[in-house]
Coordinates of N, CA and C in Angstrom, one line a residue:
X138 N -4.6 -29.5 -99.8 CA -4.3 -29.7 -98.4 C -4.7 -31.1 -97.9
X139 N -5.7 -31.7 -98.4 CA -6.2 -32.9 -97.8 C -5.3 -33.9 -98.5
X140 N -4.5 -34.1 -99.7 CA -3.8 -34.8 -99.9 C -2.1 -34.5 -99.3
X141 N -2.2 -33.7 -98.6 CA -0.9 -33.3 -98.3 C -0.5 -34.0 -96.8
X142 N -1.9 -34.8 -96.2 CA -2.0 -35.4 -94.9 C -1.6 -37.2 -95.2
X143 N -0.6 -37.7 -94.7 CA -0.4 -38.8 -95.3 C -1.4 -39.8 -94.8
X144 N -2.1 -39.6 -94.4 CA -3.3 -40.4 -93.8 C -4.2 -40.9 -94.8
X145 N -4.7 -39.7 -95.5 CA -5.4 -39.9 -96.8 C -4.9 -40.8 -97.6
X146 N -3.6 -40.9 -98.0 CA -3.3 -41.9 -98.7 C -2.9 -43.0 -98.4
X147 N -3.4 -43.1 -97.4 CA -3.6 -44.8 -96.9 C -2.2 -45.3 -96.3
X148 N -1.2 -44.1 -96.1 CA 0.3 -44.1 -95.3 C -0.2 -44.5 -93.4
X149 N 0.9 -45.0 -93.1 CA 0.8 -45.1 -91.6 C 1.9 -44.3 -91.1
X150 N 2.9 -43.7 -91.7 CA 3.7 -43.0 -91.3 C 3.5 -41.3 -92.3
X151 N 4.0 -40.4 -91.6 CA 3.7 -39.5 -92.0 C 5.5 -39.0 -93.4
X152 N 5.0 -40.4 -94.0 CA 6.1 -40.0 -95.6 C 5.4 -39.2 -96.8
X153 N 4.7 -38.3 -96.6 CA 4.3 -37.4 -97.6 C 5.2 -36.4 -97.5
X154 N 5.6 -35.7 -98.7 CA 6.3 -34.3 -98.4 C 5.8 -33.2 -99.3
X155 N 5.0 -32.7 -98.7 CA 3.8 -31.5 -98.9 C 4.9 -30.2 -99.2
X156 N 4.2 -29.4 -100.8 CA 4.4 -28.5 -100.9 C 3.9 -27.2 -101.1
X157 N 4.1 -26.2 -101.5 CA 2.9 -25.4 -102.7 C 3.5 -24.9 -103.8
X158 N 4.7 -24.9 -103.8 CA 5.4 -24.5 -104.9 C 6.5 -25.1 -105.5
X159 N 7.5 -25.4 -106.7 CA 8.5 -26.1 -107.3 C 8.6 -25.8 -108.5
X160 N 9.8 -26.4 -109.3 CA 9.8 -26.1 -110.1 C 8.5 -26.8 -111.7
X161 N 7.9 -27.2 -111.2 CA 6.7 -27.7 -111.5 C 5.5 -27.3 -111.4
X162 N 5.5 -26.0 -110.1 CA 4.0 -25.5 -109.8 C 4.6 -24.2 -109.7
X163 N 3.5 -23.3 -110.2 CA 3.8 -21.9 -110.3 C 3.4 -21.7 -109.2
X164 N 4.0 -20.6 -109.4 CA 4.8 -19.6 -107.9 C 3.0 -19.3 -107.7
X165 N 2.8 -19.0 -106.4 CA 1.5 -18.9 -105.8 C 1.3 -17.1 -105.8
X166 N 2.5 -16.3 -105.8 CA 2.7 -14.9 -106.2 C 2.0 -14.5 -107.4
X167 N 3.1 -14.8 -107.8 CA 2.8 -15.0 -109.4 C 1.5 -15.3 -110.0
X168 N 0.7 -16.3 -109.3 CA -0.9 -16.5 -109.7 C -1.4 -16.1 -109.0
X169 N -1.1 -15.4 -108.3 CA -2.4 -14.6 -107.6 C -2.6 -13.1 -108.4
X170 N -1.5 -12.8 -108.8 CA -0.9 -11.8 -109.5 C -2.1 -11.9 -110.8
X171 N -1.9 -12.8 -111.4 CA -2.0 -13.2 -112.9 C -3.7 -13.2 -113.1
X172 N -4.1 -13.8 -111.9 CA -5.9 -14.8 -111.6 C -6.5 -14.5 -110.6
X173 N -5.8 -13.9 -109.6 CA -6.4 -13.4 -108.1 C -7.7 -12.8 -108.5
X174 N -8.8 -13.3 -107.8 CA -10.1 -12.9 -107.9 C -10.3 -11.9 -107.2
X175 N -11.3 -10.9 -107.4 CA -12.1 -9.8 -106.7 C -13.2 -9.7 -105.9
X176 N -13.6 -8.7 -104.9 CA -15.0 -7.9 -104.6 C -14.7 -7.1 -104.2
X177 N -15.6 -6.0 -104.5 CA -15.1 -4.5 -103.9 C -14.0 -4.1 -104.3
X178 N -13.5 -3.3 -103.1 CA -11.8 -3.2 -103.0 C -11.3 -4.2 -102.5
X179 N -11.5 -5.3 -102.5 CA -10.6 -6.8 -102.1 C -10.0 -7.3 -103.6
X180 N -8.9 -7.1 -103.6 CA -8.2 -7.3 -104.9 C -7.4 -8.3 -104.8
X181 N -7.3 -9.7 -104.9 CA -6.0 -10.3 -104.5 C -4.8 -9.8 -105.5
X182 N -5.0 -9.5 -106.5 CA -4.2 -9.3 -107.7 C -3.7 -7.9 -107.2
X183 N -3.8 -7.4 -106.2 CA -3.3 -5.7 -105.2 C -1.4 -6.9 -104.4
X184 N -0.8 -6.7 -104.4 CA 0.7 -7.1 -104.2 C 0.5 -7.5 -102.6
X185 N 0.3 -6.2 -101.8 CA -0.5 -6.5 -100.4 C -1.1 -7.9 -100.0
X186 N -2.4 -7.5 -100.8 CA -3.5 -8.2 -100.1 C -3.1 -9.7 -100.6
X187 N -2.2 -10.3 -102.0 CA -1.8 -11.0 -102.7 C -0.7 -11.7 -101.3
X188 N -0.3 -10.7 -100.9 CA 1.0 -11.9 -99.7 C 0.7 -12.0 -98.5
X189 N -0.8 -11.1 -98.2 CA -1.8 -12.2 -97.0 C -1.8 -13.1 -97.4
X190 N -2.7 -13.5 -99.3 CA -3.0 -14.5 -98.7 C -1.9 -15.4 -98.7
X191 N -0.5 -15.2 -99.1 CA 0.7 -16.3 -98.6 C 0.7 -17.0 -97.1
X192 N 0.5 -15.7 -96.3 CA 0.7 -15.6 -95.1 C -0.8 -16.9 -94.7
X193 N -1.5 -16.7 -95.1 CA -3.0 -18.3 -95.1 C -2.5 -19.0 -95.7
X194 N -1.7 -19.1 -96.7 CA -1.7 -20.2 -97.3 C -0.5 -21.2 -96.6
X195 N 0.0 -20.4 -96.3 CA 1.5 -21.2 -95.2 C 0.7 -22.0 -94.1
X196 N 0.0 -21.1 -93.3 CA -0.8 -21.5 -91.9 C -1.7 -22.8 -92.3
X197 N -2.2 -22.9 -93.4 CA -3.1 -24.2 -93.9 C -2.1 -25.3 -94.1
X198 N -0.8 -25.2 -95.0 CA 0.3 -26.0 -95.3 C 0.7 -26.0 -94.3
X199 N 1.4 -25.4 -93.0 CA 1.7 -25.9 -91.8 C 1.3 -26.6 -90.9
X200 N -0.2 -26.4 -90.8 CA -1.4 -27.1 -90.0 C -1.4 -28.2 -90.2
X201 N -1.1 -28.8 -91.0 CA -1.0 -30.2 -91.7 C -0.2 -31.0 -91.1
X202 N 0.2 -32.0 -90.3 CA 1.1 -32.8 -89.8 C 2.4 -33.3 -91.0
X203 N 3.0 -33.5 -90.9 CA 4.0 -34.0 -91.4 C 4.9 -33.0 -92.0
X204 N 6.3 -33.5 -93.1 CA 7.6 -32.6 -93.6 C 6.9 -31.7 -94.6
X205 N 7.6 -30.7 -94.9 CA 7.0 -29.9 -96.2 C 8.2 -29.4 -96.5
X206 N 8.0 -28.8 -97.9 CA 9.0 -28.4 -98.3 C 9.0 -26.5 -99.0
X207 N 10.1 -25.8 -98.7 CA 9.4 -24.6 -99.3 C 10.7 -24.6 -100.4
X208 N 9.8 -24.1 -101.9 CA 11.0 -23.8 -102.5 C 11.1 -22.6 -102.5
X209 N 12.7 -22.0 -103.0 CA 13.6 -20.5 -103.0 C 12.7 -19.7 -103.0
X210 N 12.7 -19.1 -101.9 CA 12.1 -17.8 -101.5 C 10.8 -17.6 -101.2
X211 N 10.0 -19.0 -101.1 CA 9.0 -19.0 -101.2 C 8.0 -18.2 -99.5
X212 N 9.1 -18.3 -98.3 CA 8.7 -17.5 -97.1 C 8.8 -16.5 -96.9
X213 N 9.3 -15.9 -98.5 CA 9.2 -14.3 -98.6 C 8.2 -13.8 -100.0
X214 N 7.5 -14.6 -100.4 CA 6.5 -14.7 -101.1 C 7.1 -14.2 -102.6
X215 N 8.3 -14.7 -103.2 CA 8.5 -14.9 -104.0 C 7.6 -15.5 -105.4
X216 N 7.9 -14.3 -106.1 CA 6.8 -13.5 -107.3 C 7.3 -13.7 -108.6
X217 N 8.5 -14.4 -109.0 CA 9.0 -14.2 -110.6 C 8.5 -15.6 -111.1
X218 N 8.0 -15.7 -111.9 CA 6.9 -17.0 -112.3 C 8.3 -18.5 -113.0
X219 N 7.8 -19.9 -112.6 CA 8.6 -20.5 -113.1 C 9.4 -20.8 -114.8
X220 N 8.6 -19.7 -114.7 CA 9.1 -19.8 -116.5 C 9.8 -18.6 -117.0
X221 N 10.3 -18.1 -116.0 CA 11.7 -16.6 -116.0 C 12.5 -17.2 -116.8
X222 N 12.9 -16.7 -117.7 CA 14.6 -17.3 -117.9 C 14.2 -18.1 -118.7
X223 N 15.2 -19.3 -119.5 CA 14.4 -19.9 -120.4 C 14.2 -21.3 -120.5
X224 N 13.8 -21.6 -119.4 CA 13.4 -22.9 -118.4 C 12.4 -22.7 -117.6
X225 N 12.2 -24.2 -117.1 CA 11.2 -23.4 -115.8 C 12.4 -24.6 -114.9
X226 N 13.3 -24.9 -114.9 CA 14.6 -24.7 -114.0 C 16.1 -23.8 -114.3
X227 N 15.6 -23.0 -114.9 CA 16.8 -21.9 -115.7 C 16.7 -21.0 -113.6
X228 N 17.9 -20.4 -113.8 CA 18.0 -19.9 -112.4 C 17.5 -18.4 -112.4
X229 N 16.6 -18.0 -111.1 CA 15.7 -16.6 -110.8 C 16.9 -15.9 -110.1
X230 N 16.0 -14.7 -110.3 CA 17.1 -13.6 -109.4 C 17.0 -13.8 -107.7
X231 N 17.9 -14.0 -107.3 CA 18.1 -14.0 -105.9 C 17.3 -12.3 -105.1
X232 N 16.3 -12.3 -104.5 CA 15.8 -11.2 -104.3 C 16.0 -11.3 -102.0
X233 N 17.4 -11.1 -101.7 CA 17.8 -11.0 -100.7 C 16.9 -9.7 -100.4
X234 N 16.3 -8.4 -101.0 CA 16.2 -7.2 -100.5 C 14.7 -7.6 -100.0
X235 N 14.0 -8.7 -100.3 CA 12.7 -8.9 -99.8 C 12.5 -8.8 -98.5
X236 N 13.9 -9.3 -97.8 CA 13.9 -9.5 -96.8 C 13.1 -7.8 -95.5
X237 N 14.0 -7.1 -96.5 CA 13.6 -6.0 -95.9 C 12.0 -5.1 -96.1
X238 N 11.4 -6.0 -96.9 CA 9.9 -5.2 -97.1 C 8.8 -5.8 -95.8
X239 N 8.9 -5.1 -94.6 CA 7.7 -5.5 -94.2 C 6.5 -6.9 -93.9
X240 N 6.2 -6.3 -95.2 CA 4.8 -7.3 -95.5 C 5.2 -8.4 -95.7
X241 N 6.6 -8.5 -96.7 CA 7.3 -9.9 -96.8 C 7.8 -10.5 -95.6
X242 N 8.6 -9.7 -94.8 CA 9.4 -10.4 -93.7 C 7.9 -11.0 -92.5
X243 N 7.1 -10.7 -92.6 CA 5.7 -11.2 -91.7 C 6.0 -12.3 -92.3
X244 N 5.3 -13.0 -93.8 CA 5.4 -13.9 -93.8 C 6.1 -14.9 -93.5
X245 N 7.6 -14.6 -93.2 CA 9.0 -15.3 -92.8 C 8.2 -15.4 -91.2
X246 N 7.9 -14.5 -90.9 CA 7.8 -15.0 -89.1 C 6.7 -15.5 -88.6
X247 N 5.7 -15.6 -89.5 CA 4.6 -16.5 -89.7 C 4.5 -17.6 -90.1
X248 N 5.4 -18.4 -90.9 CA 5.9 -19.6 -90.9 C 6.7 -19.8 -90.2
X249 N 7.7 -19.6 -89.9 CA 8.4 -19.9 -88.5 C 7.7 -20.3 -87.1
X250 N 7.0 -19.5 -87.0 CA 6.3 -19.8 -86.3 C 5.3 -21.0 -86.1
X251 N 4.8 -21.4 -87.3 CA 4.1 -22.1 -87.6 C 5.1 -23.9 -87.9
X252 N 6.4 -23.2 -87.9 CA 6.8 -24.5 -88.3 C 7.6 -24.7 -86.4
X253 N 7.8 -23.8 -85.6 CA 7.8 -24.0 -84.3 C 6.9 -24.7 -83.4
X254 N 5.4 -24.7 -84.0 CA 4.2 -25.0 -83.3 C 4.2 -26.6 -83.6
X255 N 4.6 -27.0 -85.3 CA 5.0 -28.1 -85.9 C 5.5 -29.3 -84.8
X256 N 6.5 -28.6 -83.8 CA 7.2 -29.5 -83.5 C 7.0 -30.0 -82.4
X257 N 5.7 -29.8 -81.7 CA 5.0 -30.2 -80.3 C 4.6 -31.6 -80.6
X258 N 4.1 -32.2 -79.9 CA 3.9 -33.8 -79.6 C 2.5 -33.6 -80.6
X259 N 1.6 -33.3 -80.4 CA 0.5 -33.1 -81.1 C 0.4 -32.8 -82.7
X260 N 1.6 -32.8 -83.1 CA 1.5 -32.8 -84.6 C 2.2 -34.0 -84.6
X261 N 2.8 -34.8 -83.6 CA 3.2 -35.8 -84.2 C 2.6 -37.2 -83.8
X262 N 1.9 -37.3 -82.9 CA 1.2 -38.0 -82.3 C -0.1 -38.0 -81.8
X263 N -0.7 -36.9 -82.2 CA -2.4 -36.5 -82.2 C -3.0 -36.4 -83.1
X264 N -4.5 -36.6 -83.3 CA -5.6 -37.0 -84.5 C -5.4 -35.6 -84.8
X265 N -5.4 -36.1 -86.4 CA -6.0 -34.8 -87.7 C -7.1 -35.5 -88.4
X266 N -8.3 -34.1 -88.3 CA -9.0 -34.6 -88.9 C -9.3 -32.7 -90.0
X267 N -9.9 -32.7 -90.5 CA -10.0 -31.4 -91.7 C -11.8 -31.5 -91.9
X268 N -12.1 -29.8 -92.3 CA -13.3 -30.2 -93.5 C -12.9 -28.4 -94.3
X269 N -12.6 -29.3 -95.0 CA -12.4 -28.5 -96.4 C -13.5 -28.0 -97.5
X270 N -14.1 -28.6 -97.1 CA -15.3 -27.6 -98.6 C -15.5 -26.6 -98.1
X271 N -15.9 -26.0 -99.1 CA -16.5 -24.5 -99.2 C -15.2 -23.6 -98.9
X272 N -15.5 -22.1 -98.7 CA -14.4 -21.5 -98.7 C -13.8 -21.2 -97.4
X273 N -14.6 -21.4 -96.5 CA -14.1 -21.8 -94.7 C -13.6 -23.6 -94.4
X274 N -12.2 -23.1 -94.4 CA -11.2 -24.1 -94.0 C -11.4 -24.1 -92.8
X275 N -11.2 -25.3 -92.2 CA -10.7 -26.1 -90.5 C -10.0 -26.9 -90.6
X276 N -9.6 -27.0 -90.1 CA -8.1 -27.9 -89.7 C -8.5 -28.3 -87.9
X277 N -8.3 -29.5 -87.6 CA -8.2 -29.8 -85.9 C -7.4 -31.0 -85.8
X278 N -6.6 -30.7 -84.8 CA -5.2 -31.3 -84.2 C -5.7 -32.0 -82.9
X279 N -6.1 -32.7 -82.0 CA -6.3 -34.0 -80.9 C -5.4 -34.5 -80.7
X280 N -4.7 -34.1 -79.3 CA -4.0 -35.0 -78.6 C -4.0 -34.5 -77.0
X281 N -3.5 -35.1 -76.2 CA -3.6 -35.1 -74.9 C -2.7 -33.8 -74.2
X282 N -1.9 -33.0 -74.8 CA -0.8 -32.5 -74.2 C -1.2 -31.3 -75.1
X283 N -2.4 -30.8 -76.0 CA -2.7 -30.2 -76.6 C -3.8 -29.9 -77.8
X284 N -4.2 -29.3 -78.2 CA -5.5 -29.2 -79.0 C -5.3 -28.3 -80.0
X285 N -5.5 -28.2 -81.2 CA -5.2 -27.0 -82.2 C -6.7 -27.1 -82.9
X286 N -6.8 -25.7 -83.4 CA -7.5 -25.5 -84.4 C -7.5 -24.4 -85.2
X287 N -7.3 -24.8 -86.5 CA -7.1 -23.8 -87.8 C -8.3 -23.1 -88.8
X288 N -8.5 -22.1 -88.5 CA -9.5 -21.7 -89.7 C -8.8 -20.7 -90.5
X289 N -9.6 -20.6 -91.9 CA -9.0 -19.6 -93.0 C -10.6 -19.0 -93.7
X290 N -10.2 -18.2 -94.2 CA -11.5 -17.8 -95.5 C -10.6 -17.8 -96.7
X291 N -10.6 -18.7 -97.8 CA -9.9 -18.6 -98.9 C -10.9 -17.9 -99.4
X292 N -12.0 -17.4 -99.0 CA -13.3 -16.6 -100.1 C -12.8 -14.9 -100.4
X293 N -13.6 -13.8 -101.2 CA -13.0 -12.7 -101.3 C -14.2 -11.9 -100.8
X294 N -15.1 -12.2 -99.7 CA -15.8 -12.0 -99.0 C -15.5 -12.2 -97.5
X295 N -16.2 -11.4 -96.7 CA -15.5 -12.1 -94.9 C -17.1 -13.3 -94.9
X296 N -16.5 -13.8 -93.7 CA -17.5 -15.0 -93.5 C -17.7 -14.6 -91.9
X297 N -18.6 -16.0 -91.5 CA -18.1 -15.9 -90.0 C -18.8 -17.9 -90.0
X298 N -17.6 -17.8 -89.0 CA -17.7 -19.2 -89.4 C -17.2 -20.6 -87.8
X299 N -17.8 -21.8 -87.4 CA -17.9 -22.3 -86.5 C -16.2 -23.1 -86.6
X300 N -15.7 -22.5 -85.6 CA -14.3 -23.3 -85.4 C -14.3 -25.0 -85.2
X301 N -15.7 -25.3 -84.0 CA -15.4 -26.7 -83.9 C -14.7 -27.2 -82.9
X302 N -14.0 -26.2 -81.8 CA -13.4 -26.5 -80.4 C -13.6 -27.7 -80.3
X303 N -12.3 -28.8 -79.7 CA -12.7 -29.9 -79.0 C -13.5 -29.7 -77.5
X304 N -13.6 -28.4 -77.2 CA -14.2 -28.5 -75.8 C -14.1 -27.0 -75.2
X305 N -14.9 -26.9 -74.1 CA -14.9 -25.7 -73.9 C -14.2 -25.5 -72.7
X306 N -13.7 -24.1 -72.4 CA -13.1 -23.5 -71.4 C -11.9 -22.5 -72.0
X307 N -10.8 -22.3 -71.3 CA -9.7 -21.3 -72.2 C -9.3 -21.8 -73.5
X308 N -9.4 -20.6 -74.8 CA -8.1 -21.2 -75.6 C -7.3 -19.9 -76.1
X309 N -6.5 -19.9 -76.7 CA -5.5 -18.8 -77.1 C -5.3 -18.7 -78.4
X310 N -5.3 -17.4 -79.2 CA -4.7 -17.3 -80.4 C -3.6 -17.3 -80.6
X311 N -2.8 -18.5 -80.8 CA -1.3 -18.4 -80.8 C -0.9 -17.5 -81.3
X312 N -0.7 -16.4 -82.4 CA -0.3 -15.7 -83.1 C -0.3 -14.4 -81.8
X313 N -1.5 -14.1 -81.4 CA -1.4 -12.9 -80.5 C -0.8 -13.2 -78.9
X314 N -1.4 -14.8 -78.2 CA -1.0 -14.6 -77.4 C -2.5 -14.2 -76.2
X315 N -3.7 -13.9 -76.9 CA -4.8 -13.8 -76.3 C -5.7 -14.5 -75.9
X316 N -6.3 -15.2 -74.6 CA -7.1 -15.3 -74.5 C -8.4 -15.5 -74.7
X317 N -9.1 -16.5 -74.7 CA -10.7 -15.9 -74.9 C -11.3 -17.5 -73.9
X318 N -12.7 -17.3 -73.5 CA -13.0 -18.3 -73.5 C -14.6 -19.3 -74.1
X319 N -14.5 -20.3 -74.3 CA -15.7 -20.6 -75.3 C -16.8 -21.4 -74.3
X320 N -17.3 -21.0 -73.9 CA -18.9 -22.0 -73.2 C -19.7 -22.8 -74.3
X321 N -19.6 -22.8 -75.5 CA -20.7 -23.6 -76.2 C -20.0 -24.0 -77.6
X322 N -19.4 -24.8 -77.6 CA -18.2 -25.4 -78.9 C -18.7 -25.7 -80.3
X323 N -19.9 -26.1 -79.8 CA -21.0 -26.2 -81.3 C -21.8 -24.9 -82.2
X324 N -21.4 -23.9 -81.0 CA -22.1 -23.1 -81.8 C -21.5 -21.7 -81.7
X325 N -20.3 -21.5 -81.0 CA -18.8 -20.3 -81.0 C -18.7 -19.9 -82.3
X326 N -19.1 -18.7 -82.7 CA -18.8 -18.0 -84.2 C -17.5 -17.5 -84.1
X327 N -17.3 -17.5 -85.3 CA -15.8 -15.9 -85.3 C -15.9 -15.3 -86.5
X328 N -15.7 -14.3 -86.5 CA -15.3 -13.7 -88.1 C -14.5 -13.5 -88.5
X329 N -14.5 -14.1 -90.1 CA -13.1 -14.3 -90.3 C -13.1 -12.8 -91.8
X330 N -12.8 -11.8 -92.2 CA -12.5 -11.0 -93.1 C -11.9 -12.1 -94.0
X331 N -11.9 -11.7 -95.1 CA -12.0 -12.4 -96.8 C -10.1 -12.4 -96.9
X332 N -9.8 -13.4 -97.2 CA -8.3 -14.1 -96.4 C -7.6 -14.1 -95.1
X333 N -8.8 -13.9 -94.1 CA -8.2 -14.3 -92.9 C -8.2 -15.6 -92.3
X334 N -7.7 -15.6 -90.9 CA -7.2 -16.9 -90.9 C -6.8 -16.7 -89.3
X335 N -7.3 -18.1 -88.3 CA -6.4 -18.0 -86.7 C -6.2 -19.3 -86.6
X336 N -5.3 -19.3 -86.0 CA -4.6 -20.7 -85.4 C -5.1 -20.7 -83.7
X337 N -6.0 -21.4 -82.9 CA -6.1 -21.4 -81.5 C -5.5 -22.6 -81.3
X338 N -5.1 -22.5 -80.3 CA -4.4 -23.7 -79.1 C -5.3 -23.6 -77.7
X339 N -5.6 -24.7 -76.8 CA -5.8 -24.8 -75.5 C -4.7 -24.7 -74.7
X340 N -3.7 -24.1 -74.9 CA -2.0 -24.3 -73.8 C -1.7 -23.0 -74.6

């Protein structure tokens, strides 16, 4: 994710084109499938809990300013690994019926969404700054006309973890639409369950 920000690479314009998948990088299904880590009953390698974490993994690659790119089928969390067939660009089965499973079509409207939020002035003209280590991701967005902030738990444990508000008073979970408000920005917990993930906005 931190190289996916064209800032880091010492760009002044946002010409990176950020992905997670291609015909070069295996399907993120597929490896979770294959390597997905455990605790308890948190299984990523369980089909389910495997296309939450799609559904976080999108919101982190979206959070990101600039173009991205998704390959085939990848917003329905497309699972046949790139080495189907006898290529890893030999052609996959077209799986139109994903559309109809639930758990998959969330992730379609969760990127959507996320590539809607994309297009406000503040991903194009407001500071990103990130801290990435450890297994609680942030992401924060700065600009005048709006404020974001992204957390995730890539861990297979829940966490609870400091978002980092630029400031206090109302903000909203974009996803629900809710309310809340923060009086002390440095020290506002949330808990985040082991691949969860919120996007807040101040607007």
């Amino acid at each position: 994710f931190s190289w996916a920000y064209h800032a880091n690479r010492g760009w002044n314009y946002p010409n990176a084109l950020a992905f997670m998948e291609s015909h070069d990088e295996e399907r993120q299904m597929f490896h979770a499938y294959s390597y997905g880590n455990s605790s308890g009953t948190y299984q990523i390698q369980d089909s389910l809990t495997a296309l939450s974490r799609i559904e976080m993994a999108q919101v982190l690659l979206f959070g990101v300013p600039g173009p991205k790119m998704m390959w085939q089928f990848g917003e329905l969390g497309y699972d046949y690994s790139i080495f189907y067939g006898d290529d890893r660009t030999a052609p996959k089965p077209p799986r139109w019926d994903y559309w109809n499973q639930p758990e998959r079509q969330k992730i379609f409207r969760i990127t959507s969404a996320m590539i809607k939020l994309q297009k406000h002035d503040a991903f194009r003209f407001g500071s990103f700054s990130s801290d990435l280590s450890g297994l609680g991701k942030r992401l924060w967005i700065s600009h005048s006309s709006m404020n974001v902030v992204i957390i995730a738990n890539m861990g297979v444990e829940a966490i609870d973890i400091i978002p980092g508000f630029q400031h206090e008073g109302v903000w909203y979970d974009y996803f629900s639409g809710e309310s809340f408000n923060v009086s002390n920005p440095g020290s506002h917990s949330v808990h985040l369950e082991a691949g969860g993930y919120y996007v807040f906005t101040d607007v």
